[in-house]
mmCIF file of C-alpha atoms in Angstrom:
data_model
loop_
_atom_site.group_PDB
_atom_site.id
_atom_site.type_symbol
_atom_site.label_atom_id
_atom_site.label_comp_id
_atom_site.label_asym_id
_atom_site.label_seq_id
_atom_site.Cartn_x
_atom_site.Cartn_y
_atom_site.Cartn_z
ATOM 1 C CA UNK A 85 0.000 0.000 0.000
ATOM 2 C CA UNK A 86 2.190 3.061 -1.229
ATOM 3 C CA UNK A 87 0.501 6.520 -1.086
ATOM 4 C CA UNK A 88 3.581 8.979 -2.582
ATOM 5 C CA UNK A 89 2.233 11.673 -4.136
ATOM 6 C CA UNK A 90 -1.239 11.132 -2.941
ATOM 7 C CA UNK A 91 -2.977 13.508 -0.742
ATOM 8 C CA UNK A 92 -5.268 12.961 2.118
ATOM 9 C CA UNK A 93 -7.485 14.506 4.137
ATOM 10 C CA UNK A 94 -8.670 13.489 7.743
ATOM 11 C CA UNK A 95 -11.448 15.125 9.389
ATOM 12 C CA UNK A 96 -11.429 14.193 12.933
ATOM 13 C CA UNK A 97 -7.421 13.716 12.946
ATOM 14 C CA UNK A 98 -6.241 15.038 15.909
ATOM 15 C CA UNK A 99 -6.700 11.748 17.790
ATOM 16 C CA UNK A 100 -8.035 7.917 18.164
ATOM 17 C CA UNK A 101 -8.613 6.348 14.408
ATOM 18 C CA UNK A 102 -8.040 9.754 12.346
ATOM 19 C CA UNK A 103 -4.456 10.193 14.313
ATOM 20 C CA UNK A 104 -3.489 6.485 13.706
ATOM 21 C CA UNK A 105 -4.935 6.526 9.817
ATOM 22 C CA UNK A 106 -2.820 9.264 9.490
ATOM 23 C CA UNK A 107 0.044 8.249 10.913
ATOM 24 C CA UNK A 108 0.134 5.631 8.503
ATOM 25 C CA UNK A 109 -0.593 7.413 5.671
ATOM 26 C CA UNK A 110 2.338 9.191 5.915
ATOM 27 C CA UNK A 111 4.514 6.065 6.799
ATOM 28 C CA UNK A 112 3.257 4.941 3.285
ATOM 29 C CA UNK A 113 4.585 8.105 1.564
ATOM 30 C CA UNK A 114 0.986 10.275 1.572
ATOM 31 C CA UNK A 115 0.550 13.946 2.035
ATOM 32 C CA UNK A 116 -1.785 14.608 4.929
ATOM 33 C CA UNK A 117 -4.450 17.368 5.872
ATOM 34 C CA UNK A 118 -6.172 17.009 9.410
ATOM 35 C CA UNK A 119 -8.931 18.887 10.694
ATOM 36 C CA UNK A 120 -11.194 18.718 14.284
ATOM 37 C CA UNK A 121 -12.313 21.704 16.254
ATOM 38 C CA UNK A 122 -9.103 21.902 18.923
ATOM 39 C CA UNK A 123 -6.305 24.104 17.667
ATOM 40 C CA UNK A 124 -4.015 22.968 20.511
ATOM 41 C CA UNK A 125 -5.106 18.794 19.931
ATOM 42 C CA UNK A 126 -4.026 19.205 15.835
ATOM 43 C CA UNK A 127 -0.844 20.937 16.700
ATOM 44 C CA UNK A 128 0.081 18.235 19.030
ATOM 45 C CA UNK A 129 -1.175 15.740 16.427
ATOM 46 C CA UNK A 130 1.054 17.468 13.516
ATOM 47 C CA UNK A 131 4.079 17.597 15.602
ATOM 48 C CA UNK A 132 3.474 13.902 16.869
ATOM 49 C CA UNK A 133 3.070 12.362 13.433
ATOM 50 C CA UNK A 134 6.226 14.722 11.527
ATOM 51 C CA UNK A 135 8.305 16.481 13.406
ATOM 52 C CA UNK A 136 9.643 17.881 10.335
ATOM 53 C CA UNK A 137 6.305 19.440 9.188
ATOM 54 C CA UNK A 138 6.640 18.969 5.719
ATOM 55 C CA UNK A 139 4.247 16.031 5.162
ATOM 56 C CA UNK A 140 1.444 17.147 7.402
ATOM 57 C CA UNK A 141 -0.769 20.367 8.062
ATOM 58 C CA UNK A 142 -4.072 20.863 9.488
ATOM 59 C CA UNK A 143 -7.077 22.998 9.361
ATOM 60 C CA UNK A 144 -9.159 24.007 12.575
ATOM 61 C CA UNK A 145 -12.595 24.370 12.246
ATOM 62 C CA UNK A 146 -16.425 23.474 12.875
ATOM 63 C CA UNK A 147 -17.180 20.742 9.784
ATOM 64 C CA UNK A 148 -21.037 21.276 10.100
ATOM 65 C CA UNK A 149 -20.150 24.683 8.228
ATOM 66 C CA UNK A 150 -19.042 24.074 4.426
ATOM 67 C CA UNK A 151 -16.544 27.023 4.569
ATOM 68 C CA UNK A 152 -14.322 24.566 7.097
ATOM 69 C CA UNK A 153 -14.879 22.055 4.016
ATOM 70 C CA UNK A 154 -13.460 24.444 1.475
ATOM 71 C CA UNK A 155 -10.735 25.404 3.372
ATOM 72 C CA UNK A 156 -9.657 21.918 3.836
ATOM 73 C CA UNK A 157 -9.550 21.407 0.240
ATOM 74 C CA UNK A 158 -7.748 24.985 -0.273
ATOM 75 C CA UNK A 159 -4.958 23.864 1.831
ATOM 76 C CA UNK A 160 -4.854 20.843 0.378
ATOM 77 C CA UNK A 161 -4.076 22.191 -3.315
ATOM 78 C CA UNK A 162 -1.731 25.049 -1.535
ATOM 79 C CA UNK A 163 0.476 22.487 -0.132
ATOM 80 C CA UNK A 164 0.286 19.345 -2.022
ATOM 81 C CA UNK A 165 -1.025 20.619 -5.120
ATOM 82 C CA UNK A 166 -4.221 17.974 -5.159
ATOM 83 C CA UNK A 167 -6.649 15.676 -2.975
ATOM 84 C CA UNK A 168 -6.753 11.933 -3.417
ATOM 85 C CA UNK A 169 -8.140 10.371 -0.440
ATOM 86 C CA UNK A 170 -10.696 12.236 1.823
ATOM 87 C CA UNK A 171 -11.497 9.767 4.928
ATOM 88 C CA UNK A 172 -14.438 10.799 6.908
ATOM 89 C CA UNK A 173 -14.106 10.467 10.281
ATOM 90 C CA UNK A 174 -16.040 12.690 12.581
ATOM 91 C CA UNK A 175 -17.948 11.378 15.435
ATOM 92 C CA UNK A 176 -19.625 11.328 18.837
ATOM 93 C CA UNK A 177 -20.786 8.996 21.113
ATOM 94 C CA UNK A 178 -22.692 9.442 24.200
ATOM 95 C CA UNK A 179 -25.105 6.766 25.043
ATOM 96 C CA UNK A 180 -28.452 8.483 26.014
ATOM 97 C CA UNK A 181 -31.680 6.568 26.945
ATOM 98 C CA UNK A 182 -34.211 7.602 23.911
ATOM 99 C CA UNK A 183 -36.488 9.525 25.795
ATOM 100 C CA UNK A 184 -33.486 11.828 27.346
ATOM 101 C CA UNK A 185 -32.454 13.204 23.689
ATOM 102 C CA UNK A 186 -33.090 17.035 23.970
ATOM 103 C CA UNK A 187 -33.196 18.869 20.107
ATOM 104 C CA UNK A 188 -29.495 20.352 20.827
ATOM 105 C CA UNK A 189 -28.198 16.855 21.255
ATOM 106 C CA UNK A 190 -29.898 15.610 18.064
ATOM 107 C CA UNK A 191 -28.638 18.419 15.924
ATOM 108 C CA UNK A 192 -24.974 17.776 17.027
ATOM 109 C CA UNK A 193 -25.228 14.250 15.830
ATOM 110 C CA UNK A 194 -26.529 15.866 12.712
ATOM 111 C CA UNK A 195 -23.748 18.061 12.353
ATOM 112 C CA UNK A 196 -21.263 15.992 13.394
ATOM 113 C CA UNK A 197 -21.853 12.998 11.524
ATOM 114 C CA UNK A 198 -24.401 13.859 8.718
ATOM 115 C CA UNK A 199 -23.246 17.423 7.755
ATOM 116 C CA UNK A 200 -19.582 16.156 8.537
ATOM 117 C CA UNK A 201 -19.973 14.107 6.045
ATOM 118 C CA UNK A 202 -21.450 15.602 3.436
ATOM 119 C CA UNK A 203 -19.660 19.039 3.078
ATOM 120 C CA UNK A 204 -16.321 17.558 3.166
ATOM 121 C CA UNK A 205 -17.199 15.190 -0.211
ATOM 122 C CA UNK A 206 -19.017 17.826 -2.303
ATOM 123 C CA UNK A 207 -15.608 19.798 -1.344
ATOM 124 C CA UNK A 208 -13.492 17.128 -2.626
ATOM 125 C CA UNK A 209 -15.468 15.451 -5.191
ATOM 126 C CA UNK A 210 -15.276 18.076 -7.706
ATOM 127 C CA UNK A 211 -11.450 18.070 -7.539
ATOM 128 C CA UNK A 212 -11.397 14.252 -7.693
ATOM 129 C CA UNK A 213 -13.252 14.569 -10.720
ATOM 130 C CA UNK A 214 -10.588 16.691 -12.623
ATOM 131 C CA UNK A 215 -8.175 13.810 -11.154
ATOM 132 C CA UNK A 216 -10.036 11.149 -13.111
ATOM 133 C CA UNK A 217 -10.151 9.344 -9.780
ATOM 134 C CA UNK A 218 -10.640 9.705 -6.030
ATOM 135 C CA UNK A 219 -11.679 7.389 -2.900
ATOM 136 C CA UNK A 220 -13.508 8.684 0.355
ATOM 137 C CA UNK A 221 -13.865 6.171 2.907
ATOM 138 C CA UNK A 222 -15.922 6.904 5.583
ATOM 139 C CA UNK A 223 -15.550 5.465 9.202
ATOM 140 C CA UNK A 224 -19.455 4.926 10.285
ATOM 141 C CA UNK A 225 -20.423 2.237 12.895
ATOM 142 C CA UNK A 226 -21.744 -0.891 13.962
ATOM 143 C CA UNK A 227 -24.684 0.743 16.177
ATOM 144 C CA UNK A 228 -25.424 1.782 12.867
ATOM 145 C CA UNK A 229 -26.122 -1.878 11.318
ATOM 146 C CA UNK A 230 -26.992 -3.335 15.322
ATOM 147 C CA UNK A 231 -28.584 -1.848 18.653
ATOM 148 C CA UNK A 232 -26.592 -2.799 21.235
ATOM 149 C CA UNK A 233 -28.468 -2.938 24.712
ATOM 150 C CA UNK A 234 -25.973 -2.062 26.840
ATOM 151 C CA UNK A 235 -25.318 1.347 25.096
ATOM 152 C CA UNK A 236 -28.839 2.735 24.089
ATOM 153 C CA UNK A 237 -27.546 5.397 21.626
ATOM 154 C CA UNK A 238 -30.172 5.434 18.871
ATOM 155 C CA UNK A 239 -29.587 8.736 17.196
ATOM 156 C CA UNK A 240 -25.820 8.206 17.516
ATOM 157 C CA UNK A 241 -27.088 4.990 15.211
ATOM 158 C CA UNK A 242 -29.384 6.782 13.009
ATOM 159 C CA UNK A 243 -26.741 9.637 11.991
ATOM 160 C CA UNK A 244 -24.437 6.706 11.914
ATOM 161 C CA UNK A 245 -26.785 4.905 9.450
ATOM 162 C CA UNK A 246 -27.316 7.668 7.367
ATOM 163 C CA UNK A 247 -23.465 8.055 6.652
ATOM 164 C CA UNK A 248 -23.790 4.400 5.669
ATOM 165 C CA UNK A 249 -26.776 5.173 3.463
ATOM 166 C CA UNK A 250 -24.229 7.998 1.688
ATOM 167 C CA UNK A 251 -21.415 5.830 1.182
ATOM 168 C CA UNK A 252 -23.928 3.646 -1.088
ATOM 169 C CA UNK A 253 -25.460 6.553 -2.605
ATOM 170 C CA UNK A 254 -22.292 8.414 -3.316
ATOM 171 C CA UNK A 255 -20.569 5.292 -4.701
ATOM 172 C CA UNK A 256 -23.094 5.175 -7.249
ATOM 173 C CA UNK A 257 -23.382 8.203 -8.248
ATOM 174 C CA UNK A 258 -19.289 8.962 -8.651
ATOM 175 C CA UNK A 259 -18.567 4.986 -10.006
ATOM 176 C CA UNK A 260 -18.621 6.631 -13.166
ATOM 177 C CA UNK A 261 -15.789 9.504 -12.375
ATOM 178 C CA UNK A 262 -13.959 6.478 -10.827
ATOM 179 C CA UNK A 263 -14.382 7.550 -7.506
ATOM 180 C CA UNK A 264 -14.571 5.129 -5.452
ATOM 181 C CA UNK A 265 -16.814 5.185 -1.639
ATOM 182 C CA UNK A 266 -16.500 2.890 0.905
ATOM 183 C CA UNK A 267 -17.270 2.825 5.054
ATOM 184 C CA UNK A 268 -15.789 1.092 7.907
ATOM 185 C CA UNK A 269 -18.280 0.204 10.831
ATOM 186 C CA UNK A 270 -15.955 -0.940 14.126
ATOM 187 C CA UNK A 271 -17.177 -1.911 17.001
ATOM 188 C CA UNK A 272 -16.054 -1.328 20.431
ATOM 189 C CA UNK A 273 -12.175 0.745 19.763
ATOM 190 C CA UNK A 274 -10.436 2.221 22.552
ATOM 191 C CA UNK A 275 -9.903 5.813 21.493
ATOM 192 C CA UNK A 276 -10.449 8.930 23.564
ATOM 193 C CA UNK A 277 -13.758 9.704 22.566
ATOM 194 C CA UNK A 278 -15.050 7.495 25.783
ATOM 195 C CA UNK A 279 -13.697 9.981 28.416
ATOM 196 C CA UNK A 280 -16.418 12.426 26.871
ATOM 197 C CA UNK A 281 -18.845 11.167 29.499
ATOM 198 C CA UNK A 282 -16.587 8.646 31.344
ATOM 199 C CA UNK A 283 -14.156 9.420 34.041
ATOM 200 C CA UNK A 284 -10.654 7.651 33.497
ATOM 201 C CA UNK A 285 -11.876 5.114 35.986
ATOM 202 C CA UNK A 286 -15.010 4.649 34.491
ATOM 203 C CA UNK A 287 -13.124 4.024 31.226
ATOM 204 C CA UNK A 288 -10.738 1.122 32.021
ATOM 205 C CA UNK A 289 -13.679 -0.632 33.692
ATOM 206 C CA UNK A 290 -16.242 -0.328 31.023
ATOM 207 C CA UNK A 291 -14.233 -0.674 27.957
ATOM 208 C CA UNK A 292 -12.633 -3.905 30.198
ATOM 209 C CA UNK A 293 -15.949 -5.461 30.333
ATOM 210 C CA UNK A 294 -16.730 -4.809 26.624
ATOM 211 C CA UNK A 295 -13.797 -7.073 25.290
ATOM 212 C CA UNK A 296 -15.449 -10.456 26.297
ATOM 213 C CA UNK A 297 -18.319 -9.222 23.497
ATOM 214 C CA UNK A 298 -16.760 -9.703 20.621
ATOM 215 C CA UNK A 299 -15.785 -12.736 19.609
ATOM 216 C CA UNK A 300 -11.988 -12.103 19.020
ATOM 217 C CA UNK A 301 -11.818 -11.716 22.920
ATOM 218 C CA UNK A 302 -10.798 -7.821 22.614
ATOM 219 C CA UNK A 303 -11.654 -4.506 21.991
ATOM 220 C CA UNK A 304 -10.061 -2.902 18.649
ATOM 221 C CA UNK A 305 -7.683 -0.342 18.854
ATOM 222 C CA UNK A 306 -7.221 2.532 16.198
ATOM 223 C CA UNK A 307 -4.429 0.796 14.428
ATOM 224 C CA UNK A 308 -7.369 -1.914 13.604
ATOM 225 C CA UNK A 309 -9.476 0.065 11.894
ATOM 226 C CA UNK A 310 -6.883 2.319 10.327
ATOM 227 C CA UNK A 311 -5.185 -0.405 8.785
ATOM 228 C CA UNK A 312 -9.242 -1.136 7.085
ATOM 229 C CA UNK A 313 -9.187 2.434 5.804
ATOM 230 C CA UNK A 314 -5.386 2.176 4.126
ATOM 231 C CA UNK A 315 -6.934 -0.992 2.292
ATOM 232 C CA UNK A 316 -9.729 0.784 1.225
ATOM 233 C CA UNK A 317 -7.865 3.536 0.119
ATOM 234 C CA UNK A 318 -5.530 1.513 -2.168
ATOM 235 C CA UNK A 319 -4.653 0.152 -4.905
ATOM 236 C CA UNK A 320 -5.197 -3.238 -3.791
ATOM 237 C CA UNK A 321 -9.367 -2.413 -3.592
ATOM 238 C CA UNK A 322 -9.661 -0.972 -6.902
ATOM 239 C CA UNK A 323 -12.529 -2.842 -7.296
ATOM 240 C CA UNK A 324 -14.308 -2.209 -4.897
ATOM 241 C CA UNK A 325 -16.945 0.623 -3.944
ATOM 242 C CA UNK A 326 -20.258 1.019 -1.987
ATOM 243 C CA UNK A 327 -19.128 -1.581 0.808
ATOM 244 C CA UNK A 328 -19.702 -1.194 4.545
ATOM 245 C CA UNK A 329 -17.123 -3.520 6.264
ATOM 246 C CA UNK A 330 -17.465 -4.591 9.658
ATOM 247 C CA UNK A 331 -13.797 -3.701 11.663
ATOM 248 C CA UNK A 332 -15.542 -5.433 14.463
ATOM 249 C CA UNK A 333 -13.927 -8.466 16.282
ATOM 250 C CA UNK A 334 -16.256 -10.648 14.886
ATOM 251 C CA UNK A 335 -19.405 -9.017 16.694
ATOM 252 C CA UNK A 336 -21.836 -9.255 13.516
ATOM 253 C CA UNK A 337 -21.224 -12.719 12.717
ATOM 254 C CA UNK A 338 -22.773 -13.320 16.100
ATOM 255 C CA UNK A 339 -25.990 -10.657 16.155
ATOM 256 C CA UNK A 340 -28.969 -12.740 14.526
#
């Protein structure tokens, strides 16, 4: 999986699977743009992945708005001089009983997820599409494709669903600019995004008593999942568009 001369940009970057995929992107040769909403968390992120700063930028900003979308994709051509690979990767995750959702909480999975992933690939498609060619991969989520009782988070799992619902309608669509759209849905990963409504305590024990359910006997870690978005990014899945693959320990093989 080489990537020289191929740019990529990584919203939600400046930790957990984004910081991983694009650590590896650049071990594989690749350009990289980051974006999230903490200035301080993407320079740490930048200066953590290359030191040198010459393969890696980033771009602050609030992705619900399509001017952080364009900017992304200004810096992008500034630097690297084109975008290849867009990855999709916002997210959050706060399991809510359904009756507690309040309207804020359902718009910020809306933005978040929905409008984060929309505005970033009509900002990149039309560049793609002087390319000849382009992939997005988008990481979306196995609440999205199975309610899991233990974590009632059902508009977490309907934004979630409805970035799997674009990667299928956007693969059609582009197949014929040979871009190519494809999701990952993990499971249970230990990334940072739990100590949004866990304390550090309350981390180690729950994510500790989530790795007997899947059937691999552990949780995933980032380098799991980014190591499904590289693939999907490549060469070596030319053929392949409009797939949601499970990065899951086995946990949808079991769910009848």
């Amino acid at each position: 999986m080489k990537f020289v001369n191929k740019t990529v940009i990584i919203t939600g970057g400046g930790s957990g699977i984004g910081k991983k995929a694009a650590e590896l992107f650049v071990k594989f040769g690749a350009n990289v743009i980051i974006n999230g909403r903490n200035d301080k968390k993407l320079q740490t992120a930048v200066n953590d992945i290359d030191p040198s700063g010459k393969k890696v930028s980033y771009v602050s900003g609030d992705i619900s708005l399509p001017d952080t979308s364009k900017k992304l994709v200004k810096k992008a051509i500034e630097l690297f001089g084109s975008v290849d690979i867009l990855v999709n990767n916002t997210g959050k995750f706060v399991p809510t009983d359904f009756l507690n959702y309040q309207p804020d909480d359902i718009q910020s999975y809306l933005d978040t997820i929905v409008k984060g992933t929309v505005y970033p690939s009509q900002a990149v498609i039309p560049e793609m599409k002087k390319a000849g060619k382009g992939v997005i991969i988008n990481t979306g989520s196995m609440w999205a494709l199975n309610p899991v009782e233990a974590t009632p988070s059902a508009i977490y799992s309907a934004a979630m669903a409805a970035r799997h619902a674009l990667t299928k309608n956007m693969a059609l669509e582009f197949a014929k600019d040979q871009i190519r759209v494809n999701a990952v849905a993990p499971s249970v990963v230990e990334t940072p995004i739990y100590n949004n409504f866990l304390s550090k305590d309350e981390v180690s024990k729950v994510l500790n008593s989530f790795n007997d359910f899947h059937p691999l006997g552990r949780n995933g870690q980032p380098i799991d999942v980014a190591n499904a978005i590289l693939f999907l990014a490549s060469d070596e899945s030319a053929w392949t568009t409009g797939v949601i693959l499970p990065v899951d320990g086995g946990v949808t093989s079991r769910i009848r």
